[in-house]
Tab-separated table of C-alpha atoms and ligand atoms in Angstrom:
chain	number	residue	atom	x	y	z
Q	1	MET	CA	16.716	26.760	-102.662
Q	2	GLU	CA	20.516	26.742	-101.676
Q	3	GLU	CA	21.490	30.205	-103.333
Q	4	THR	CA	17.852	32.165	-101.906
Q	5	PRO	CA	20.259	33.146	-98.563
Q	6	ASN	CA	22.946	34.686	-100.800
Q	7	ARG	CA	19.980	36.559	-103.597
Q	8	LEU	CA	18.823	37.540	-99.502
Q	9	ARG	CA	22.234	39.293	-99.083
Q	10	GLU	CA	22.118	40.724	-102.819
Q	11	LEU	CA	19.142	42.610	-101.996
Q	12	PRO	CA	21.054	46.873	-101.060
Q	13	SER	CA	20.089	48.554	-97.978
Q	14	VAL	CA	17.442	50.820	-98.054
Q	15	ASP	CA	20.031	53.513	-97.559
Q	16	ARG	CA	22.100	52.538	-100.912
Q	17	VAL	CA	18.602	52.439	-102.445
Q	18	LEU	CA	17.482	55.986	-101.095
Q	19	ALA	CA	20.687	57.436	-102.857
Q	20	ASP	CA	19.624	55.913	-106.755
Q	21	PRO	CA	19.351	59.342	-108.452
Q	22	ARG	CA	16.029	57.894	-109.498
Q	23	VAL	CA	15.077	58.250	-105.767
Q	24	VAL	CA	16.805	61.049	-105.100
Q	25	ALA	CA	14.284	62.925	-107.331
Q	26	LEU	CA	11.481	60.981	-105.763
Q	27	ALA	CA	12.076	62.022	-102.986
Q	28	GLN	CA	12.663	65.685	-103.724
Q	29	SER	CA	9.694	65.696	-105.084
Q	30	HIS	CA	7.311	63.450	-102.537
Q	31	GLY	CA	8.837	64.191	-99.977
Q	32	ARG	CA	11.710	62.007	-98.150
Q	33	GLU	CA	9.110	60.558	-95.269
Q	34	PRO	CA	7.246	58.454	-98.240
Q	35	ALA	CA	10.452	57.804	-100.582
Q	36	VAL	CA	11.957	55.932	-97.634
Q	37	ASP	CA	8.767	54.098	-96.744
Q	38	ALA	CA	8.015	52.979	-100.071
Q	39	VAL	CA	12.025	52.224	-100.153
Q	40	ARG	CA	11.006	50.099	-97.824
Q	41	ARG	CA	8.020	48.609	-98.356
Q	42	ALA	CA	9.502	47.363	-101.823
Q	43	LEU	CA	12.767	46.333	-99.991
Q	44	ALA	CA	10.068	44.185	-97.897
Q	45	PHE	CA	8.384	42.283	-101.086
Q	46	ALA	CA	11.789	41.908	-102.839
Q	47	ARG	CA	12.547	39.162	-100.097
Q	48	GLN	CA	9.334	37.190	-99.971
Q	49	ASP	CA	9.349	36.735	-103.618
Q	50	ILE	CA	13.420	35.385	-103.335
Q	51	GLN	CA	11.543	33.629	-99.992
Q	52	ALA	CA	8.921	32.436	-102.366
Q	53	GLY	CA	12.128	31.190	-104.903
Q	54	GLY	CA	10.851	34.061	-107.079
Q	55	LYS	CA	12.494	37.212	-108.550
Q	56	PRO	CA	12.588	40.013	-106.704
Q	57	GLY	CA	12.298	42.046	-110.174
Q	58	ASP	CA	13.282	45.193	-110.658
Q	59	LEU	CA	13.552	47.507	-106.995
Q	60	LEU	CA	13.847	51.124	-108.904
Q	61	THR	CA	9.770	50.088	-110.648
Q	62	ARG	CA	9.149	49.005	-107.253
Q	63	VAL	CA	10.120	51.619	-105.279
Q	64	GLU	CA	7.603	53.569	-108.111
Q	65	GLN	CA	4.392	51.765	-107.957
Q	66	GLU	CA	4.580	51.557	-104.102
Q	67	LEU	CA	5.357	55.341	-103.502
Q	68	ALA	CA	2.316	56.251	-105.778
Q	69	ALA	CA	0.066	52.980	-103.638
Q	70	ILE	CA	1.386	55.475	-101.011
Q	71	LEU	CA	0.612	58.675	-102.310
Q	72	ALA	CA	-2.306	57.985	-103.722
Q	73	PRO	CA	-6.045	58.945	-102.319
Q	74	ARG	CA	-8.641	56.341	-100.595
Q	75	LEU	CA	-11.274	58.450	-100.349
Q	76	ARG	CA	-12.062	58.997	-104.377
Q	77	ARG	CA	-14.592	59.439	-107.396
Q	78	VAL	CA	-16.378	55.981	-108.621
Q	79	ILE	CA	-18.634	55.756	-111.520
Q	80	ASN	CA	-22.095	54.745	-110.140
Q	81	ALA	CA	-23.670	52.814	-112.818
Q	82	THR	CA	-25.751	50.105	-109.523
Q	83	GLY	CA	-29.160	52.241	-110.836
Q	84	VAL	CA	-29.557	53.260	-107.505
Q	85	VAL	CA	-29.636	57.436	-107.375
Q	86	ILE	CA	-28.887	58.375	-103.381
Q	87	HIS	CA	-26.708	55.426	-102.466
Q	88	THR	CA	-25.541	55.644	-99.237
Q	89	ASN	CA	-22.200	53.572	-99.540
Q	90	LEU	CA	-21.349	56.067	-103.043
Q	91	GLY	CA	-21.988	59.604	-101.032
Q	92	ARG	CA	-25.646	59.944	-101.812
Q	93	ALA	CA	-26.669	63.044	-103.890
Q	94	PRO	CA	-23.188	64.509	-105.942
Q	95	LEU	CA	-23.572	68.055	-105.851
Q	96	SER	CA	-24.849	71.005	-107.901
Q	97	GLU	CA	-22.738	73.023	-110.514
Q	98	PRO	CA	-23.817	75.955	-108.211
Q	99	ALA	CA	-22.759	73.765	-104.465
Q	100	ARG	CA	-19.821	72.725	-105.653
Q	101	ALA	CA	-19.149	76.494	-106.818
Q	102	ARG	CA	-19.354	77.909	-103.260
Q	103	ILE	CA	-18.318	74.816	-101.701
Q	104	ASP	CA	-14.733	76.135	-103.942
Q	105	GLU	CA	-15.130	79.433	-102.962
Q	106	ILE	CA	-15.274	79.405	-99.636
Q	107	ALA	CA	-12.702	76.862	-99.112
Q	108	ARG	CA	-10.123	78.515	-100.907
Q	109	GLY	CA	-9.468	81.904	-98.044
Q	110	TYR	CA	-11.881	83.929	-95.447
Q	111	SER	CA	-15.755	84.468	-94.949
Q	112	ASN	CA	-18.129	86.373	-92.985
Q	113	LEU	CA	-18.877	82.674	-92.235
Q	114	GLU	CA	-20.026	84.696	-88.476
Q	115	LEU	CA	-19.911	88.319	-89.683
Q	116	ASP	CA	-22.721	90.714	-90.069
Q	117	LEU	CA	-20.695	92.851	-92.809
Q	118	ASP	CA	-22.813	95.490	-92.373
Q	119	SER	CA	-22.683	96.053	-88.344
Q	120	GLY	CA	-19.120	94.620	-88.675
Q	121	VAL	CA	-20.375	92.246	-85.252
Q	122	ARG	CA	-20.134	88.567	-85.233
Q	123	GLY	CA	-22.973	87.041	-87.055
Q	124	SER	CA	-24.431	83.730	-87.031
Q	125	ARG	CA	-23.286	81.046	-89.500
Q	126	GLN	CA	-27.333	80.001	-90.106
Q	127	ASP	CA	-27.818	83.192	-91.860
Q	128	HIS	CA	-26.413	82.595	-94.892
Q	129	VAL	CA	-29.522	79.451	-95.171
Q	130	ALA	CA	-31.734	80.564	-93.126
Q	131	GLU	CA	-34.002	82.269	-95.149
Q	132	HIS	CA	-33.785	80.483	-98.268
Q	133	LEU	CA	-35.324	77.453	-96.167
Q	134	ARG	CA	-37.311	80.144	-94.316
Q	135	GLU	CA	-39.444	81.017	-97.830
Q	136	LEU	CA	-39.039	77.257	-98.999
Q	137	THR	CA	-40.354	75.583	-96.159
Q	138	GLY	CA	-42.659	78.896	-94.969
Q	139	ALA	CA	-41.649	78.304	-91.517
Q	140	GLU	CA	-40.387	80.568	-88.851
Q	141	SER	CA	-36.809	80.247	-89.067
Q	142	ALA	CA	-34.555	77.078	-89.339
Q	143	LEU	CA	-31.386	75.899	-87.981
Q	144	VAL	CA	-28.771	73.646	-90.496
Q	145	VAL	CA	-27.201	70.800	-87.810
Q	146	ASN	CA	-24.267	67.620	-89.470
Q	147	ASN	CA	-27.363	65.167	-90.479
Q	148	ASN	CA	-30.932	64.267	-89.795
Q	149	ALA	CA	-30.221	62.079	-87.229
Q	150	ALA	CA	-28.462	65.128	-85.471
Q	151	ALA	CA	-31.428	67.077	-86.018
Q	152	LEU	CA	-33.452	64.341	-84.272
Q	153	LEU	CA	-31.369	64.204	-81.185
Q	154	ILE	CA	-31.436	67.758	-80.326
Q	155	VAL	CA	-34.938	68.488	-81.370
Q	156	ALA	CA	-35.297	65.095	-79.026
Q	157	ALA	CA	-33.193	66.871	-76.877
Q	158	ALA	CA	-34.218	69.940	-76.420
Q	159	LEU	CA	-37.743	69.919	-76.301
Q	160	ALA	CA	-38.549	66.285	-74.550
Q	161	LYS	CA	-35.144	65.621	-72.211
Q	162	GLY	CA	-37.102	63.686	-69.080
Q	163	ARG	CA	-40.192	64.349	-71.224
Q	164	GLU	CA	-42.489	61.461	-73.094
Q	165	VAL	CA	-41.889	61.736	-76.843
Q	166	VAL	CA	-45.233	60.189	-78.652
Q	167	VAL	CA	-44.256	57.727	-81.571
Q	168	SER	CA	-46.797	55.322	-83.604
Q	169	ARG	CA	-45.610	51.365	-83.145
Q	170	GLY	CA	-45.625	51.594	-87.409
Q	171	GLU	CA	-43.284	54.480	-87.237
Q	172	LEU	CA	-40.495	53.363	-85.188
Q	173	VAL	CA	-37.808	52.703	-88.359
Q	174	GLU	CA	-34.599	51.713	-88.278
Q	175	ILE	CA	-32.559	53.576	-90.876
Q	176	GLY	CA	-29.598	53.194	-93.258
Q	177	ASP	CA	-26.786	51.202	-90.851
Q	178	GLY	CA	-28.397	50.664	-87.338
Q	179	PHE	CA	-29.645	54.047	-87.516
Q	180	ARG	CA	-33.043	53.753	-84.885
Q	181	ILE	CA	-35.523	55.796	-84.013
Q	182	PRO	CA	-36.155	53.668	-80.750
Q	183	ASP	CA	-32.159	54.418	-79.843
Q	184	VAL	CA	-31.836	58.127	-80.736
Q	185	LEU	CA	-34.363	59.078	-78.836
Q	186	ALA	CA	-32.930	57.932	-75.292
Q	187	ARG	CA	-29.874	59.434	-76.336
Q	188	SER	CA	-31.796	62.686	-76.332
Q	189	GLY	CA	-32.884	61.215	-72.449
Q	190	ALA	CA	-36.960	61.322	-73.940
Q	191	GLN	CA	-39.323	58.901	-73.045
Q	192	LEU	CA	-40.833	56.865	-76.133
Q	193	VAL	CA	-43.859	56.287	-75.348
Q	194	GLU	CA	-45.487	53.310	-78.557
Q	195	VAL	CA	-49.096	53.505	-79.519
Q	196	GLY	CA	-50.933	51.638	-81.808
Q	197	THR	CA	-49.894	48.487	-83.585
Q	198	THR	CA	-47.461	48.013	-86.414
Q	199	ASN	CA	-50.341	48.853	-89.251
Q	200	ARG	CA	-52.783	50.607	-87.465
Q	201	THR	CA	-52.524	54.169	-85.691
Q	202	ARG	CA	-55.247	55.950	-85.552
Q	203	THR	CA	-55.865	60.132	-83.594
Q	204	GLY	CA	-57.609	58.444	-80.946
Q	205	ASP	CA	-54.598	56.057	-79.479
Q	206	TYR	CA	-52.042	59.575	-79.997
Q	207	GLU	CA	-54.775	61.330	-77.838
Q	208	GLN	CA	-55.015	58.497	-75.191
Q	209	ALA	CA	-51.124	58.125	-74.691
Q	210	ILE	CA	-50.919	62.215	-74.234
Q	211	GLY	CA	-50.236	63.338	-70.473
Q	212	ALA	CA	-48.962	65.796	-68.151
Q	213	GLN	CA	-45.297	64.051	-68.916
Q	214	THR	CA	-46.048	64.569	-72.441
Q	215	ALA	CA	-44.109	66.837	-74.696
Q	216	LEU	CA	-44.046	66.127	-78.361
Q	217	LEU	CA	-45.611	63.525	-80.689
Q	218	LEU	CA	-42.745	62.912	-83.203
Q	219	ARG	CA	-44.464	61.742	-86.541
Q	220	VAL	CA	-41.665	59.887	-88.429
Q	221	HIS	CA	-41.689	59.002	-92.582
Q	222	PRO	CA	-41.285	55.298	-93.064
Q	223	SER	CA	-38.216	56.173	-95.710
Q	224	ASN	CA	-37.557	52.586	-96.314
Q	225	PHE	CA	-40.066	50.447	-96.470
Q	226	ARG	CA	-44.003	50.782	-96.632
Q	227	ILE	CA	-46.905	49.028	-94.687
Q	228	MET	CA	-49.154	47.379	-97.922
Q	229	GLY	CA	-53.018	45.820	-97.143
Q	230	PHE	CA	-54.880	46.576	-94.061
Q	231	THR	CA	-53.153	49.880	-92.587
Q	232	GLU	CA	-54.662	53.378	-90.547
Q	233	ARG	CA	-52.822	57.063	-90.128
Q	234	PRO	CA	-53.993	59.597	-88.936
Q	235	ALA	CA	-53.690	63.024	-91.733
Q	236	LEU	CA	-50.914	64.831	-90.847
Q	237	SER	CA	-53.254	68.098	-89.920
Q	238	GLU	CA	-55.729	65.783	-87.782
Q	239	LEU	CA	-52.547	65.449	-85.690
Q	240	ALA	CA	-51.210	68.827	-85.673
Q	241	ARG	CA	-55.282	69.517	-84.071
Q	242	LEU	CA	-54.432	67.018	-81.722
Q	243	ALA	CA	-51.341	68.250	-80.504
Q	244	GLU	CA	-52.826	72.006	-80.212
Q	245	ARG	CA	-55.407	70.946	-78.176
Q	246	ALA	CA	-53.711	69.237	-75.532
Q	247	GLY	CA	-51.045	71.484	-76.030
Q	248	VAL	CA	-47.869	69.103	-76.815
Q	249	TRP	CA	-46.145	69.550	-80.583
Q	250	LEU	CA	-45.729	68.051	-83.780
Q	251	VAL	CA	-42.469	67.332	-84.698
Q	252	ASP	CA	-42.013	65.277	-88.016
Q	253	ASP	CA	-40.118	63.649	-89.209
Q	254	LEU	CA	-39.430	63.575	-93.848
Q	255	GLY	CA	-36.513	62.107	-93.845
Q	256	SER	CA	-35.197	62.693	-96.757
Q	257	GLY	CA	-37.819	65.649	-97.433
Q	258	SER	CA	-37.637	67.301	-101.127
Q	259	PHE	CA	-39.035	70.789	-102.396
Q	260	VAL	CA	-40.373	69.765	-105.601
Q	261	GLN	CA	-43.155	67.688	-105.941
Q	262	LEU	CA	-42.545	63.874	-106.214
Q	263	PRO	CA	-44.676	61.108	-106.026
Q	264	ASP	CA	-45.114	59.656	-102.478
Q	265	GLU	CA	-42.942	62.259	-100.857
Q	266	PRO	CA	-44.167	64.595	-98.998
Q	267	THR	CA	-42.657	68.028	-99.317
Q	268	ALA	CA	-41.825	69.866	-96.102
Q	269	ALA	CA	-44.216	72.410	-97.016
Q	270	GLU	CA	-46.626	70.675	-96.884
Q	271	SER	CA	-45.317	69.337	-93.497
Q	272	VAL	CA	-45.352	73.140	-92.464
Q	273	ARG	CA	-48.976	73.500	-93.957
Q	274	ALA	CA	-50.207	70.710	-92.524
Q	275	GLY	CA	-49.620	72.263	-88.941
Q	276	SER	CA	-46.245	70.533	-87.791
Q	277	HIS	CA	-44.499	72.713	-85.361
Q	278	ILE	CA	-40.968	71.172	-86.671
Q	279	VAL	CA	-40.570	69.389	-89.376
Q	280	THR	CA	-36.753	67.614	-89.843
Q	281	PHE	CA	-35.361	66.329	-93.443
Q	282	SER	CA	-31.970	65.578	-95.091
Q	283	GLY	CA	-29.586	68.107	-96.977
Q	284	ASP	CA	-28.338	64.523	-99.312
Q	285	LYS	CA	-31.098	63.220	-100.109
Q	286	LEU	CA	-33.760	63.640	-102.791
Q	287	LEU	CA	-32.723	67.792	-102.065
Q	288	GLY	CA	-29.650	66.402	-103.756
Q	289	GLY	CA	-27.201	68.659	-101.629
Q	290	PRO	CA	-24.567	68.599	-98.921
Q	291	GLN	CA	-25.119	65.861	-95.548
Q	292	ALA	CA	-26.566	68.520	-92.734
Q	293	GLY	CA	-30.013	68.155	-90.852
Q	294	ILE	CA	-32.475	70.892	-91.442
Q	295	ILE	CA	-34.616	71.951	-88.874
Q	296	CYS	CA	-37.271	74.367	-89.324
Q	297	GLY	CA	-40.972	75.421	-87.432
Q	298	ARG	CA	-41.655	77.739	-84.610
Q	299	ALA	CA	-39.739	80.645	-84.150
Q	300	GLU	CA	-39.865	79.840	-79.788
Q	301	LEU	CA	-38.969	76.199	-80.642
Q	302	LEU	CA	-35.841	76.780	-82.976
Q	303	ASP	CA	-34.445	79.281	-79.784
Q	304	GLN	CA	-34.184	76.539	-77.558
Q	305	VAL	CA	-32.724	74.080	-80.149
Q	306	ARG	CA	-30.202	76.478	-81.106
Q	307	ARG	CA	-29.634	76.982	-76.778
Q	308	HIS	CA	-29.083	73.502	-77.034
Q	309	PRO	CA	-25.394	72.712	-75.939
Q	310	LEU	CA	-25.507	69.784	-78.123
Q	311	GLN	CA	-25.590	72.227	-80.903
Q	312	ARG	CA	-21.891	73.877	-80.794
Q	313	ALA	CA	-21.380	69.979	-80.946
Q	314	LEU	CA	-24.096	69.173	-83.991
Q	315	ARG	CA	-23.524	72.258	-85.581
Q	316	ALA	CA	-22.868	72.029	-89.640
Q	317	ASP	CA	-19.534	73.592	-91.013
Q	318	LYS	CA	-18.972	76.676	-93.704
Q	319	LEU	CA	-18.640	73.810	-96.161
Q	320	THR	CA	-21.652	72.598	-95.540
Q	321	VAL	CA	-23.653	75.493	-95.572
Q	322	ALA	CA	-21.706	77.138	-98.464
Q	323	ALA	CA	-22.943	73.864	-100.408
Q	324	LEU	CA	-26.218	74.279	-98.669
Q	325	GLU	CA	-26.887	77.749	-100.085
Q	326	GLY	CA	-25.922	77.377	-103.217
Q	327	THR	CA	-28.439	73.512	-103.508
Q	328	LEU	CA	-31.383	75.765	-101.834
Q	329	ALA	CA	-30.513	78.888	-103.803
Q	330	LEU	CA	-31.419	76.648	-107.392
Q	331	TYR	CA	-34.781	75.310	-105.714
Q	332	ARG	CA	-35.975	79.516	-105.233
Q	333	SER	CA	-36.811	78.399	-109.085
Q	334	PRO	CA	-38.150	74.528	-108.837
Q	335	GLU	CA	-38.314	73.605	-112.573
Q	336	ARG	CA	-34.352	75.700	-112.090
Q	337	ALA	CA	-34.017	72.757	-109.807
Q	338	ARG	CA	-35.360	69.717	-111.583
Q	339	LYS	CA	-32.889	71.022	-114.225
Q	340	GLU	CA	-29.668	71.336	-112.423
Q	341	VAL	CA	-29.628	69.457	-108.759
Q	342	PRO	CA	-28.699	66.400	-110.514
Q	343	ALA	CA	-30.005	63.963	-107.938
Q	344	LEU	CA	-33.621	64.901	-109.298
Q	345	ARG	CA	-32.072	65.112	-113.239
Q	346	MET	CA	-31.678	61.586	-113.133
Q	347	LEU	CA	-34.491	60.355	-111.261
Q	348	GLU	CA	-36.677	62.505	-113.692
Q	349	GLU	CA	-34.986	62.120	-117.010
Q	350	PRO	CA	-36.994	60.257	-119.913
Q	351	ALA	CA	-36.284	56.457	-120.035
Q	352	GLU	CA	-35.415	57.364	-123.774
Q	353	LEU	CA	-32.695	59.272	-123.007
Q	354	VAL	CA	-31.153	56.458	-120.586
Q	355	ARG	CA	-32.290	54.110	-122.875
Q	356	LYS	CA	-30.040	55.201	-126.119
Q	357	ARG	CA	-26.656	55.904	-123.384
Q	358	ALA	CA	-26.725	52.572	-122.580
Q	359	ALA	CA	-27.339	51.799	-126.017
Q	360	GLU	CA	-23.374	53.001	-126.739
Q	361	LEU	CA	-22.218	51.656	-123.928
Q	362	ALA	CA	-23.422	48.757	-125.254
Q	363	ARG	CA	-21.744	50.024	-128.942
Q	364	LEU	CA	-18.498	50.673	-127.218
Q	365	THR	CA	-18.316	47.053	-124.956
Q	366	GLY	CA	-19.961	45.150	-127.099
Q	367	GLY	CA	-22.328	44.246	-123.894
Q	368	SER	CA	-26.011	43.539	-124.862
Q	369	ILE	CA	-28.453	46.823	-123.504
Q	370	GLU	CA	-31.342	45.020	-120.423
Q	371	PRO	CA	-34.681	46.585	-119.634
Q	372	THR	CA	-34.200	47.902	-115.478
Q	373	THR	CA	-35.912	49.362	-112.903
Q	374	ALA	CA	-33.515	51.874	-110.974
Q	375	ARG	CA	-34.612	53.408	-107.779
Q	376	ALA	CA	-33.733	56.479	-105.487
Q	377	GLY	CA	-32.441	55.154	-102.701
Q	378	GLY	CA	-31.684	56.726	-99.412
Q	379	GLY	CA	-34.812	55.291	-97.514
Q	380	ALA	CA	-37.196	57.893	-100.292
Q	381	LEU	CA	-39.654	56.309	-102.534
Q	382	PRO	CA	-38.886	52.891	-101.688
Q	383	LEU	CA	-41.986	51.428	-104.288
Q	384	TRP	CA	-41.227	54.019	-106.770
Q	385	ASP	CA	-39.644	51.648	-109.446
Q	386	VAL	CA	-38.163	54.199	-112.601
Q	387	PRO	CA	-38.129	52.513	-115.739
Q	388	SER	CA	-34.452	52.471	-116.462
Q	389	TYR	CA	-31.324	50.294	-119.130
Q	390	ALA	CA	-28.372	48.965	-118.214
Q	391	CYS	CA	-25.846	47.231	-120.384
Q	392	ALA	CA	-25.057	44.072	-119.464
Q	393	LEU	CA	-21.931	42.440	-119.142
Q	394	ASP	CA	-20.353	39.489	-117.987
Q	395	ALA	CA	-20.132	38.904	-114.372
Q	396	THR	CA	-16.669	38.179	-114.387
Q	397	LEU	CA	-16.208	41.820	-114.925
Q	398	ALA	CA	-17.120	43.086	-111.549
Q	399	GLN	CA	-14.259	43.254	-109.732
Q	400	PRO	CA	-11.738	44.187	-111.699
Q	401	LEU	CA	-14.399	47.234	-112.844
Q	402	ARG	CA	-14.495	48.212	-109.183
Q	403	CYS	CA	-10.483	48.106	-109.139
Q	404	ALA	CA	-10.336	49.922	-112.355
Q	405	HIS	CA	-8.424	53.578	-112.166
Q	406	VAL	CA	-11.942	55.466	-111.539
Q	407	PRO	CA	-13.819	52.185	-110.393
Q	408	VAL	CA	-17.013	51.619	-112.360
Q	409	ILE	CA	-19.278	50.093	-109.461
Q	410	GLY	CA	-22.386	48.407	-111.103
Q	411	MET	CA	-25.352	45.267	-110.361
Q	412	VAL	CA	-24.449	41.628	-110.175
Q	413	ARG	CA	-27.813	39.787	-111.327
Q	414	GLU	CA	-27.233	36.275	-112.012
Q	415	ASN	CA	-24.461	35.838	-114.297
Q	416	GLN	CA	-24.672	39.072	-115.183
Q	417	LEU	CA	-23.272	42.841	-114.645
Q	418	LEU	CA	-25.873	45.635	-115.076
Q	419	LEU	CA	-24.260	48.571	-115.153
Q	420	ASP	CA	-27.409	50.864	-114.781
Q	421	CYS	CA	-27.469	54.068	-117.385
Q	422	ARG	CA	-29.716	56.220	-115.062
Q	423	THR	CA	-26.778	57.342	-112.616
Q	424	VAL	CA	-24.318	57.346	-115.217
Q	425	ALA	CA	-23.195	60.717	-116.917
Q	426	ASP	CA	-23.279	61.320	-120.542
Q	427	GLY	CA	-19.709	62.399	-120.599
Q	428	GLU	CA	-18.762	59.200	-118.730
Q	429	VAL	CA	-19.758	56.447	-120.343
Q	430	ALA	CA	-16.730	56.472	-123.127
Q	431	GLU	CA	-14.713	56.358	-119.562
Q	432	ILE	CA	-16.479	53.057	-118.341
Q	433	ALA	CA	-15.501	51.609	-121.991
Q	434	ARG	CA	-11.909	51.898	-121.480
Q	435	ALA	CA	-12.364	50.382	-118.106
Q	436	VAL	CA	-13.991	47.291	-119.937
Q	437	ALA	CA	-11.349	47.145	-122.380
Q	438	ASP	CA	-8.418	47.299	-119.646
Q	439	ALA	CA	-10.426	44.874	-117.440
Q	440	ARG	CA	-10.465	42.641	-120.124
Q	441	PRO	CA	-7.872	39.252	-120.005
L	1	PLP	C1	-32.122	59.054	-93.249
L	1	PLP	C2	-33.662	59.214	-92.104
L	1	PLP	C3	-32.676	59.603	-90.899
L	1	PLP	C4	-30.984	60.599	-90.533
L	1	PLP	O1	-31.200	61.228	-91.912
L	1	PLP	P1	-28.950	61.205	-91.443
L	1	PLP	O2	-29.072	61.905	-93.091
L	1	PLP	O3	-28.607	59.831	-92.441
L	1	PLP	O4	-28.501	61.191	-90.381
L	1	PLP	C5	-33.750	60.009	-90.073
L	1	PLP	N1	-35.044	59.903	-90.065
L	1	PLP	C6	-35.319	59.307	-90.901
L	1	PLP	C7	-37.362	59.408	-91.170
L	1	PLP	C8	-35.170	58.777	-92.513
L	1	PLP	O5	-35.561	58.439	-93.377
């Protein structure tokens, strides 16, 4: 114990460590400030070790480690082995190759984001995606904002502020981390009028609620849950007819939205065809594009939304526009989208191919093959059980794999760690195997 103060005194000063040739080289390649931070942190840890009665170890190695930690990105690629395709905690939809290429091209330099090249006058960033959206949905006009929550907020603010929005009690849902339809409506300045009951709402319920103050009927996709059994809700086309008769607008919040036919998920085009005046949906759920909120519908209504002051605050940035254009272009051929949009490809991959990937991973890691159920996630298709296969390992590996060089995120069930191979790419199997080898004691 006696020698602790001496050992503390033996620690060099920050300046002396900084003068060491190895540290000088580090400061030259990575900058002086991070190098000084790393030296301070290394010395602080060494001091703690000595005070705890231990040995401080090699100081310069420690400086290198601290510098690496300071410079390492916090937002990192991870391997999704959860079997949840649109995983909100893991960044929702991975982007297709063409969408990534568009981001890369536009991010590198200047672009005609708001310049009309023909006339040389100011253009709109919306023009780059509007035509694709009109073609894909059949709507007259389209607008892209930051996300679907923003889409709903601006639509309600522009069309229903100070007036009433009629919503079924069965559709007042909470989505994700505390995003609640009634709260969004309250923020928009519109007044919510609830109709019907949790499980049954009829056209007549909407009809009775419509008065002089009514601006919109809002239909909300229940997304992450379903009410089963004794249930009823009017067909969208019936609500559209009622809206026309009563002289109010019908807005359909599709949640995920889709441009291809999937079980139990309405497409945006179907909603427009059924008579919705406005349809809103996310860019990064089943569409498999960047985070965005897409608003499609009647030109006169979209003009009102476009002119609202919130539009400037909620608009999509150029990288989003670029990635969305790349994604939408794929959907002009649905077969191509099914092959190239990662979220769709994962959802529709034959189970036999998933099993082969799980078998390969099990062979490389000494794990076993387990049948599992994968999910669409992102509040879409909650009842769609997608047959899948996982490689099962010991649950004690869950934490070290999360902290691996490329983190691997699986699902712990009882005392097993299940690495579901539906959301794992072929090229990631060897990476997981290496991480497992490193994680084992
Ligand atoms: C997911 C969802 C939203 C919110 O969409 P974000 O793109 O996450 O903002 C809104 N409404 C419904 C019905 C949803 O499912």
